[in-house]
Tab-separated table of C-alpha atoms in Angstrom:
chain	number	residue	atom	x	y	z
A	1	MET	CA	123.294	120.105	117.133
A	2	SER	CA	120.674	120.600	119.841
A	3	ALA	CA	117.429	118.616	120.072
A	4	PRO	CA	115.247	121.454	118.718
A	5	HIS	CA	117.539	121.779	115.691
A	6	TRP	CA	117.303	118.017	115.063
A	7	PHE	CA	113.516	118.215	115.130
A	8	LEU	CA	113.619	121.190	112.764
A	9	PHE	CA	115.989	119.431	110.364
A	10	PHE	CA	114.099	116.134	110.139
A	11	GLY	CA	110.748	117.905	109.931
A	12	ALA	CA	112.021	119.989	107.027
A	13	LEU	CA	113.462	116.883	105.352
A	14	LEU	CA	110.180	114.974	105.562
A	15	ILE	CA	108.102	117.909	104.306
A	16	THR	CA	110.586	118.480	101.466
A	17	MET	CA	110.257	114.847	100.367
A	18	VAL	CA	106.464	115.216	100.291
A	19	LEU	CA	106.540	118.465	98.307
A	20	ALA	CA	109.266	117.382	95.881
A	21	SER	CA	108.263	113.738	95.327
A	22	SER	CA	106.684	114.448	91.923
A	23	LEU	CA	109.720	116.456	90.832
A	24	PHE	CA	112.111	113.664	91.834
A	25	ALA	CA	110.009	111.184	89.853
A	26	ARG	CA	110.213	113.343	86.723
A	27	VAL	CA	114.002	113.674	86.935
A	28	LEU	CA	114.397	109.923	87.633
A	29	LEU	CA	115.559	110.274	91.243
A	30	SER	CA	114.387	107.779	93.843
A	31	SER	CA	113.857	108.790	97.457
A	32	ALA	CA	116.660	106.436	98.525
A	33	MET	CA	119.143	108.339	96.333
A	34	ILE	CA	118.240	111.586	98.111
A	35	TYR	CA	118.445	109.992	101.560
A	36	LEU	CA	121.860	108.521	100.754
A	37	CYS	CA	123.282	111.904	99.757
A	38	VAL	CA	121.765	113.632	102.789
A	39	GLY	CA	123.182	110.944	105.070
A	40	TYR	CA	126.637	111.375	103.558
A	41	VAL	CA	126.475	115.125	104.229
A	42	LEU	CA	125.329	114.549	107.819
A	43	GLY	CA	128.070	112.000	108.495
A	44	PRO	CA	131.734	112.422	109.446
A	45	SER	CA	132.687	113.184	105.849
A	46	TRP	CA	131.028	116.626	106.041
A	47	LEU	CA	129.065	117.914	109.024
A	48	SER	CA	129.821	115.129	111.547
A	49	LEU	CA	126.318	115.365	112.998
A	50	ILE	CA	125.964	111.576	113.134
A	51	SER	CA	128.803	109.050	113.427
A	52	PRO	CA	127.477	105.493	112.953
A	53	ASP	CA	130.850	103.749	113.117
A	54	PRO	CA	130.105	100.080	112.342
A	55	LEU	CA	133.171	98.928	114.272
A	56	HIS	CA	132.129	100.645	117.499
A	57	HIS	CA	128.325	100.767	117.239
A	58	ALA	CA	127.556	97.394	115.653
A	59	ASP	CA	125.034	96.470	118.351
A	60	VAL	CA	122.914	99.604	117.848
A	61	LEU	CA	123.184	99.441	114.062
A	62	GLU	CA	122.175	95.774	114.124
A	63	LYS	CA	118.957	96.575	116.003
A	64	LEU	CA	118.117	99.452	113.659
A	65	ALA	CA	118.692	97.339	110.557
A	66	GLU	CA	116.844	94.383	112.086
A	67	ALA	CA	113.760	96.495	112.774
A	68	ALA	CA	113.835	97.977	109.266
A	69	VAL	CA	114.127	94.536	107.655
A	70	LEU	CA	111.211	93.176	109.715
A	71	ILE	CA	108.944	96.084	108.784
A	72	SER	CA	109.878	95.702	105.122
A	73	LEU	CA	109.342	91.935	105.033
A	74	PHE	CA	105.913	92.170	106.655
A	75	THR	CA	104.875	94.885	104.198
A	76	VAL	CA	106.059	92.820	101.228
A	77	GLY	CA	104.089	89.844	102.523
A	78	LEU	CA	100.947	91.981	102.741
A	79	ARG	CA	101.291	92.852	99.035
A	80	MET	CA	101.609	89.270	97.761
A	81	GLY	CA	98.014	88.466	96.844
A	82	VAL	CA	98.717	85.351	94.764
A	83	PRO	CA	97.463	82.053	96.323
A	84	MET	CA	100.196	79.963	97.926
A	85	LEU	CA	99.863	77.006	95.546
A	86	ASP	CA	99.792	79.163	92.414
A	87	ARG	CA	102.482	78.376	89.829
A	88	ARG	CA	103.557	82.022	89.817
A	89	TRP	CA	105.387	81.329	93.095
A	90	LEU	CA	107.877	79.149	91.221
A	91	LEU	CA	109.813	82.174	89.964
A	92	PRO	CA	110.430	83.887	93.349
A	93	LEU	CA	111.158	80.497	94.951
A	94	ARG	CA	113.783	79.721	92.323
A	95	LEU	CA	115.312	83.150	92.701
A	96	ALA	CA	115.331	83.046	96.511
A	97	PHE	CA	116.768	79.549	96.848
A	98	VAL	CA	118.588	78.433	93.684
A	99	SER	CA	119.822	81.796	92.379
A	100	MET	CA	120.622	82.870	95.933
A	101	ALA	CA	122.851	79.836	96.548
A	102	LEU	CA	124.519	80.291	93.164
A	103	THR	CA	125.200	83.964	93.935
A	104	VAL	CA	126.827	83.081	97.260
A	105	GLY	CA	128.973	80.434	95.575
A	106	MET	CA	130.111	82.698	92.737
A	107	ILE	CA	130.872	85.612	95.058
A	108	ALA	CA	132.873	83.258	97.269
A	109	PHE	CA	134.809	81.863	94.298
A	110	LEU	CA	135.649	85.352	93.055
A	111	ALA	CA	136.616	86.546	96.547
A	112	VAL	CA	139.001	83.620	97.053
A	113	HIS	CA	140.737	83.856	93.692
A	114	ALA	CA	140.681	87.625	93.145
A	115	LEU	CA	140.416	89.259	96.573
A	116	GLY	CA	142.733	86.900	98.433
A	117	MET	CA	140.127	85.851	101.018
A	118	SER	CA	139.964	82.458	102.670
A	119	TRP	CA	136.976	80.268	101.812
A	120	ALA	CA	135.379	81.020	105.190
A	121	GLU	CA	135.724	84.785	104.693
A	122	ALA	CA	134.506	84.505	101.100
A	123	ILE	CA	131.376	82.532	102.066
A	124	LEU	CA	130.623	85.147	104.714
A	125	LEU	CA	130.942	87.913	102.104
A	126	GLY	CA	128.682	85.981	99.730
A	127	GLY	CA	126.022	85.532	102.407
A	128	ILE	CA	126.094	89.237	103.257
A	129	LEU	CA	125.833	90.466	99.667
A	130	ALA	CA	123.503	87.852	98.167
A	131	PRO	CA	120.107	89.041	99.507
A	132	THR	CA	118.197	91.546	97.399
A	133	ASP	CA	116.050	94.393	98.707
A	134	PRO	CA	112.675	95.303	97.160
A	135	VAL	CA	112.235	98.272	99.503
A	136	LEU	CA	114.816	100.557	97.905
A	137	ALA	CA	113.239	100.466	94.439
A	138	SER	CA	109.646	101.613	94.725
A	139	GLY	CA	109.292	101.382	90.960
A	140	VAL	CA	109.382	97.561	91.054
A	141	LYS	CA	107.109	96.969	94.052
A	142	THR	CA	104.455	94.415	93.233
A	143	ASP	CA	100.819	95.439	92.963
A	144	ARG	CA	98.349	94.102	95.486
A	145	GLY	CA	95.699	91.720	94.260
A	146	PRO	CA	95.460	88.270	92.682
A	147	ASP	CA	96.872	89.227	89.271
A	148	PRO	CA	100.123	91.224	89.708
A	149	ASP	CA	102.728	91.854	87.063
A	150	ARG	CA	104.941	88.750	86.870
A	151	LEU	CA	108.241	90.660	86.900
A	152	ARG	CA	107.306	92.769	89.928
A	153	PHE	CA	105.870	89.754	91.741
A	154	GLY	CA	109.020	87.726	91.152
A	155	LEU	CA	111.319	90.469	92.418
A	156	ALA	CA	109.162	91.193	95.468
A	157	GLY	CA	108.893	87.520	96.358
A	158	GLU	CA	112.636	87.056	95.963
A	159	GLY	CA	113.340	90.024	98.233
A	160	GLY	CA	110.839	88.813	100.804
A	161	LEU	CA	112.333	85.335	100.983
A	162	ASN	CA	116.067	85.732	100.532
A	163	ASP	CA	116.712	87.901	103.578
A	164	GLY	CA	115.886	84.705	105.447
A	165	THR	CA	117.546	82.236	103.087
A	166	ALA	CA	120.816	84.184	103.318
A	167	PHE	CA	121.145	83.499	107.052
A	168	PRO	CA	122.496	79.919	106.731
A	169	PHE	CA	125.339	81.126	104.510
A	170	VAL	CA	126.233	83.963	106.865
A	171	VAL	CA	126.434	81.645	109.880
A	172	LEU	CA	128.292	79.048	107.791
A	173	GLY	CA	130.996	81.626	107.121
A	174	LEU	CA	131.042	82.642	110.774
A	175	GLY	CA	131.205	78.990	111.831
A	176	LEU	CA	134.143	78.236	109.543
A	177	LEU	CA	135.891	81.261	111.080
A	178	GLY	CA	135.246	79.858	114.562
A	179	HIS	CA	132.592	82.362	115.641
A	180	TYR	CA	129.478	80.148	115.420
A	181	ASP	CA	128.713	76.575	116.450
A	182	LEU	CA	128.020	74.473	113.347
A	183	GLY	CA	127.866	71.198	115.269
A	184	ALA	CA	129.958	68.078	114.731
A	185	HIS	CA	130.538	67.632	110.995
A	186	GLY	CA	128.122	70.525	110.427
A	187	TRP	CA	125.006	68.624	111.560
A	188	ARG	CA	123.589	71.561	113.503
A	189	TRP	CA	124.018	73.865	110.530
A	190	VAL	CA	122.238	71.482	108.139
A	191	VAL	CA	119.404	70.413	110.447
A	192	VAL	CA	118.761	73.607	112.415
A	193	ASP	CA	120.104	76.568	110.409
A	194	VAL	CA	119.117	75.334	106.951
A	195	LEU	CA	116.199	72.906	107.147
A	196	TRP	CA	114.385	73.839	110.352
A	197	ALA	CA	115.108	77.570	110.117
A	198	THR	CA	113.515	77.710	106.664
A	199	VAL	CA	110.556	75.367	107.129
A	200	GLY	CA	109.930	76.312	110.767
A	201	GLY	CA	110.069	80.039	110.087
A	202	LEU	CA	107.529	79.827	107.269
A	203	LEU	CA	105.204	77.552	109.260
A	204	ILE	CA	105.325	79.635	112.441
A	205	GLY	CA	104.686	82.894	110.602
A	206	ALA	CA	101.894	81.429	108.484
A	207	ALA	CA	100.201	79.896	111.523
A	208	LEU	CA	100.332	83.085	113.596
A	209	GLY	CA	99.196	85.304	110.720
A	210	THR	CA	96.261	83.010	109.974
A	211	LEU	CA	95.175	82.441	113.582
A	212	ILE	CA	95.418	86.064	114.679
A	213	GLY	CA	93.799	87.314	111.480
A	214	ARG	CA	90.877	84.921	111.826
A	215	LEU	CA	90.469	85.751	115.511
A	216	VAL	CA	90.333	89.490	114.811
A	217	VAL	CA	87.870	89.034	111.954
A	218	TYR	CA	85.676	86.785	114.109
A	219	LEU	CA	85.601	89.265	117.008
A	220	ARG	CA	84.827	92.148	114.660
A	221	THR	CA	82.093	90.451	112.688
A	222	ARG	CA	80.393	88.506	115.484
A	223	HIS	CA	80.822	90.779	118.492
A	224	ALA	CA	81.955	94.181	117.084
A	225	HIS	CA	85.057	93.909	119.287
A	226	ALA	CA	88.771	94.430	118.484
A	227	VAL	CA	87.869	97.262	116.091
A	228	GLY	CA	90.560	99.827	115.313
A	229	LEU	CA	94.140	99.903	116.596
A	230	ASN	CA	95.319	98.272	113.360
A	231	GLU	CA	98.746	99.735	114.076
A	232	PHE	CA	98.930	97.618	117.234
A	233	LEU	CA	97.808	94.571	115.254
A	234	SER	CA	100.562	95.125	112.705
A	235	LEU	CA	103.398	95.700	115.168
A	236	GLY	CA	102.123	93.005	117.515
A	237	LEU	CA	102.032	90.362	114.799
A	238	ILE	CA	105.526	91.302	113.605
A	239	ALA	CA	106.875	91.045	117.147
A	240	MET	CA	105.069	87.765	117.914
A	241	ALA	CA	106.148	86.067	114.674
A	242	TYR	CA	109.751	87.140	115.066
A	243	GLY	CA	109.926	86.343	118.760
A	244	MET	CA	108.260	82.938	118.416
A	245	ALA	CA	110.503	81.944	115.509
A	246	GLN	CA	113.676	83.044	117.268
A	247	THR	CA	112.621	81.226	120.437
A	248	CYS	CA	112.091	78.056	118.389
A	249	MET	CA	115.459	78.534	116.596
A	250	ALA	CA	113.709	79.166	113.268
A	251	SER	CA	114.167	82.072	110.840
A	252	GLY	CA	112.507	85.190	112.229
A	253	PHE	CA	112.764	86.954	108.871
A	254	LEU	CA	110.903	84.192	107.039
A	255	ALA	CA	108.331	84.040	109.844
A	256	VAL	CA	107.525	87.742	109.572
A	257	PHE	CA	107.248	87.545	105.779
A	258	ALA	CA	104.951	84.521	106.068
A	259	ALA	CA	102.863	86.266	108.744
A	260	GLY	CA	102.181	89.209	106.428
A	261	LEU	CA	101.432	86.827	103.582
A	262	ALA	CA	98.998	84.800	105.713
A	263	LEU	CA	97.251	87.836	107.209
A	264	GLN	CA	96.204	89.219	103.835
A	265	ARG	CA	95.011	85.735	102.781
A	266	VAL	CA	92.528	85.464	105.681
A	267	GLY	CA	89.098	84.949	104.103
A	268	GLU	CA	85.825	86.614	104.898
A	269	GLN	CA	83.410	84.967	107.345
A	270	PRO	CA	79.925	85.915	105.981
A	271	ARG	CA	76.981	85.411	108.296
A	272	ALA	CA	74.040	83.400	107.051
A	273	GLY	CA	71.411	85.564	105.363
A	274	SER	CA	73.685	88.653	105.152
A	275	THR	CA	74.641	90.530	101.971
A	276	SER	CA	77.520	92.765	100.950
A	277	LEU	CA	77.326	96.504	101.504
A	278	ASN	CA	76.476	98.608	98.468
A	279	PRO	CA	78.546	101.679	97.466
A	280	GLU	CA	76.071	104.097	99.060
A	281	GLU	CA	76.341	102.369	102.434
A	282	ILE	CA	80.137	102.323	102.251
A	283	SER	CA	80.301	106.055	101.449
A	284	ARG	CA	78.344	107.047	104.563
A	285	ASP	CA	80.092	108.716	107.493
A	286	ASP	CA	80.303	105.428	109.390
A	287	GLY	CA	81.277	103.494	106.265
A	288	LYS	CA	84.765	102.534	107.453
A	289	ARG	CA	83.515	101.167	110.747
A	290	ARG	CA	80.731	99.259	108.992
A	291	LEU	CA	83.285	97.717	106.632
A	292	ALA	CA	85.505	96.759	109.567
A	293	THR	CA	82.695	94.851	111.291
A	294	HIS	CA	80.694	93.560	108.320
A	295	SER	CA	81.067	89.822	107.758
A	296	HIS	CA	81.507	90.285	103.990
A	297	HIS	CA	84.184	92.999	104.214
A	298	ALA	CA	85.995	92.751	107.573
A	299	SER	CA	88.975	90.737	106.358
A	300	ALA	CA	89.686	93.011	103.386
A	301	ALA	CA	89.223	96.107	105.554
A	302	MET	CA	91.679	94.733	108.128
A	303	SER	CA	94.264	93.867	105.472
A	304	ASP	CA	93.943	97.281	103.792
A	305	ALA	CA	94.296	99.171	107.080
A	306	VAL	CA	97.349	97.171	108.192
A	307	HIS	CA	98.942	97.551	104.759
A	308	THR	CA	98.409	101.332	104.750
A	309	PHE	CA	100.056	101.711	108.147
A	310	ASN	CA	102.957	99.422	107.285
A	311	SER	CA	103.631	101.151	103.981
A	312	GLN	CA	104.061	104.453	105.812
A	313	LEU	CA	106.198	102.794	108.469
A	314	GLU	CA	108.282	101.218	105.723
A	315	GLY	CA	108.970	104.683	104.294
A	316	LEU	CA	110.270	105.886	107.665
A	317	ALA	CA	112.421	102.768	108.010
A	318	GLU	CA	113.877	103.385	104.555
A	319	LEU	CA	114.615	107.010	105.439
A	320	THR	CA	116.375	106.051	108.681
A	321	MET	CA	118.502	103.249	107.306
A	322	VAL	CA	119.562	104.917	104.063
A	323	LEU	CA	120.568	108.059	105.989
A	324	VAL	CA	122.655	105.805	108.225
A	325	VAL	CA	124.214	104.056	105.227
A	326	GLY	CA	125.124	107.433	103.725
A	327	ALA	CA	126.801	108.482	106.974
A	328	MET	CA	128.580	105.093	107.246
A	329	LEU	CA	130.317	105.701	103.904
A	330	ALA	CA	132.774	107.895	105.825
A	331	TYR	CA	134.217	104.710	107.351
A	332	VAL	CA	135.035	103.166	103.980
A	333	GLN	CA	138.706	103.154	103.001
A	334	PRO	CA	138.586	103.737	99.218
A	335	ALA	CA	142.274	102.994	98.734
A	336	ASP	CA	141.695	99.391	99.807
A	337	MET	CA	138.593	98.884	97.645
A	338	GLN	CA	138.709	96.610	94.617
A	339	TRP	CA	136.413	98.706	92.426
A	340	TRP	CA	136.062	96.120	89.663
A	341	PHE	CA	134.112	93.921	92.075
A	342	ILE	CA	130.921	96.010	91.804
A	343	PRO	CA	130.449	95.758	87.997
A	344	ALA	CA	131.416	92.094	88.217
A	345	LEU	CA	128.640	91.492	90.738
A	346	PHE	CA	125.971	93.508	88.906
A	347	LEU	CA	126.823	92.614	85.319
A	348	ILE	CA	128.202	89.068	85.523
A	349	LEU	CA	127.477	87.212	88.754
A	350	ARG	CA	123.870	88.322	89.313
A	351	PRO	CA	122.764	87.753	85.677
A	352	LEU	CA	124.485	84.373	85.577
A	353	ALA	CA	122.845	83.271	88.822
A	354	VAL	CA	119.407	84.389	87.602
A	355	PHE	CA	119.707	82.683	84.226
A	356	LEU	CA	120.957	79.417	85.739
A	357	GLY	CA	118.386	79.513	88.522
A	358	THR	CA	115.470	80.024	86.119
A	359	LEU	CA	116.427	77.471	83.461
A	360	GLY	CA	113.277	75.864	82.129
A	361	HIS	CA	111.005	78.590	83.479
A	362	SER	CA	108.513	80.212	81.142
A	363	SER	CA	109.925	83.742	81.620
A	364	ASN	CA	111.212	85.243	78.389
A	365	LEU	CA	114.720	86.575	77.857
A	366	GLN	CA	113.743	90.216	78.383
A	367	SER	CA	112.089	89.483	81.742
A	368	ARG	CA	115.122	87.523	82.930
A	369	ALA	CA	117.396	90.366	81.891
A	370	LYS	CA	115.351	92.854	83.930
A	371	ILE	CA	115.279	90.520	86.922
A	372	SER	CA	119.049	90.191	86.608
A	373	TRP	CA	119.532	93.934	86.691
A	374	PHE	CA	117.168	94.677	89.582
A	375	GLY	CA	119.134	92.643	92.122
A	376	ILE	CA	119.188	95.601	94.504
A	377	ARG	CA	121.389	95.407	97.600
A	378	GLY	CA	120.273	97.257	100.709
A	379	ILE	CA	119.048	96.916	104.260
A	380	GLY	CA	119.448	93.141	104.532
A	381	SER	CA	123.128	93.390	103.626
A	382	VAL	CA	123.619	96.128	106.228
A	383	TYR	CA	122.058	93.895	108.867
A	384	TYR	CA	124.254	90.898	108.073
A	385	LEU	CA	127.363	93.096	107.904
A	386	VAL	CA	126.941	94.438	111.437
A	387	PHE	CA	125.716	90.994	112.585
A	388	ALA	CA	129.055	89.533	111.492
A	389	ILE	CA	131.043	92.380	113.053
A	390	ARG	CA	129.228	91.923	116.352
A	391	HIS	CA	130.213	88.242	116.359
A	392	GLY	CA	133.875	89.245	116.608
A	393	ILE	CA	135.330	88.541	113.172
A	394	GLY	CA	138.311	90.836	113.742
A	395	GLN	CA	139.068	94.394	112.719
A	396	GLU	CA	140.957	93.626	109.501
A	397	LEU	CA	138.222	91.434	108.026
A	398	SER	CA	135.549	93.800	109.350
A	399	GLN	CA	137.135	96.725	107.544
A	400	GLN	CA	137.414	94.750	104.317
A	401	LEU	CA	133.750	93.793	104.503
A	402	ILE	CA	132.764	97.395	105.327
A	403	ASN	CA	134.597	98.617	102.228
A	404	ILE	CA	133.018	96.116	99.855
A	405	VAL	CA	129.487	95.959	101.277
A	406	LEU	CA	128.826	99.670	101.853
A	407	ILE	CA	130.209	100.738	98.480
A	408	THR	CA	128.174	98.005	96.782
A	409	ILE	CA	124.986	99.154	98.540
A	410	ALA	CA	125.625	102.806	97.670
A	411	ALA	CA	126.320	101.937	94.033
A	412	SER	CA	123.166	99.810	93.932
A	413	ILE	CA	121.005	102.616	95.348
A	414	LEU	CA	122.333	105.084	92.793
A	415	LEU	CA	122.419	102.835	89.715
A	416	HIS	CA	119.188	100.968	90.290
A	417	GLY	CA	117.408	104.049	91.628
A	418	ALA	CA	118.202	105.975	88.446
A	419	SER	CA	117.323	103.152	86.046
A	420	VAL	CA	114.228	101.567	87.564
A	421	ARG	CA	111.599	103.975	86.197
A	422	PRO	CA	112.744	104.157	82.548
A	423	LEU	CA	113.289	100.409	82.367
A	424	MET	CA	109.929	99.560	83.936
A	425	LYS	CA	108.193	101.948	81.540
A	426	ARG	CA	109.674	100.014	78.632
């Protein structure tokens, strides 16, 4: 298909999604479900317009998935308006660390005893499939502000954290297979990949988000400089947090999430003797610029502008990656797939990990059941799949992982996408 036809096709697809979004909501279809089906039609299974073979294009697919994950994590961080020391963080922290580790362990146990994998291969599979994805279920995105719904906040926080907390398990599996240096007796893995990667990533991201946010607010309120170009601020902070963390051997994913979280927590810097703008002043033609430079409103205006841009960018990232996942389904070998694995993961392993990980928490049984169901698999799992393939795990294991991971993601998009709205309404 020629370049003009590609432009025509994607333009029509985007306009169609805008015009039909209300219709899809009424018939309980998520945008990701539509993208997945369109991607399958575009792929080798039907039209062969795109051929994202994970065995031959792992490097390109890794970069695409990496960019999508970073955009998503930063956007999630911008939505989390609860103070850092608030007790409501206990639920996402338990889910992202305790339930995450339990999920990896249970997937590994099942893969060894039912799929015939070695422990190294099984741990790698567990690390790839354990992270959840808040991006692919818009119906459970947390609300911005200091008092969000507890269920949505817990799921969003889990998804924001566990893309980073999954990394140690992925590299542990790769190390046991001989494709990653774990250090003598695993010291490097424990000290660098687990402890420093987690703590360092969060600290680096939080520091950069706070410092850059305060600097921008100061320049805007005291000198009327650095106004506008919020898109550059967003992308620049993502790139700096990720690059700095990776340079320091910390988790880039956790750093980007923490950067978004810290940026929206930057406080106002009111000047002495100044007062807030009233609604009439805000509604004037120059109201947005006055908000951006006013010492009582600049921080909130900056956070809102960055969040608006990132939310739109997140939608484009979702479109790109889910189309690619749909096209990648052509490379699955259904005859080799153990189909019972998917209901086992969704209906047994995930609920068990959530219930064990939240023992003693104040959440009621109904909330835990919903959290158990909305363990959506998506972009993070795609990234770690192609990350493992690029590290040379071998064609046979690569194909087995492709079968399990891509089918699991597709099933998650369809099942969770169809159920999220009616369940959240209840």
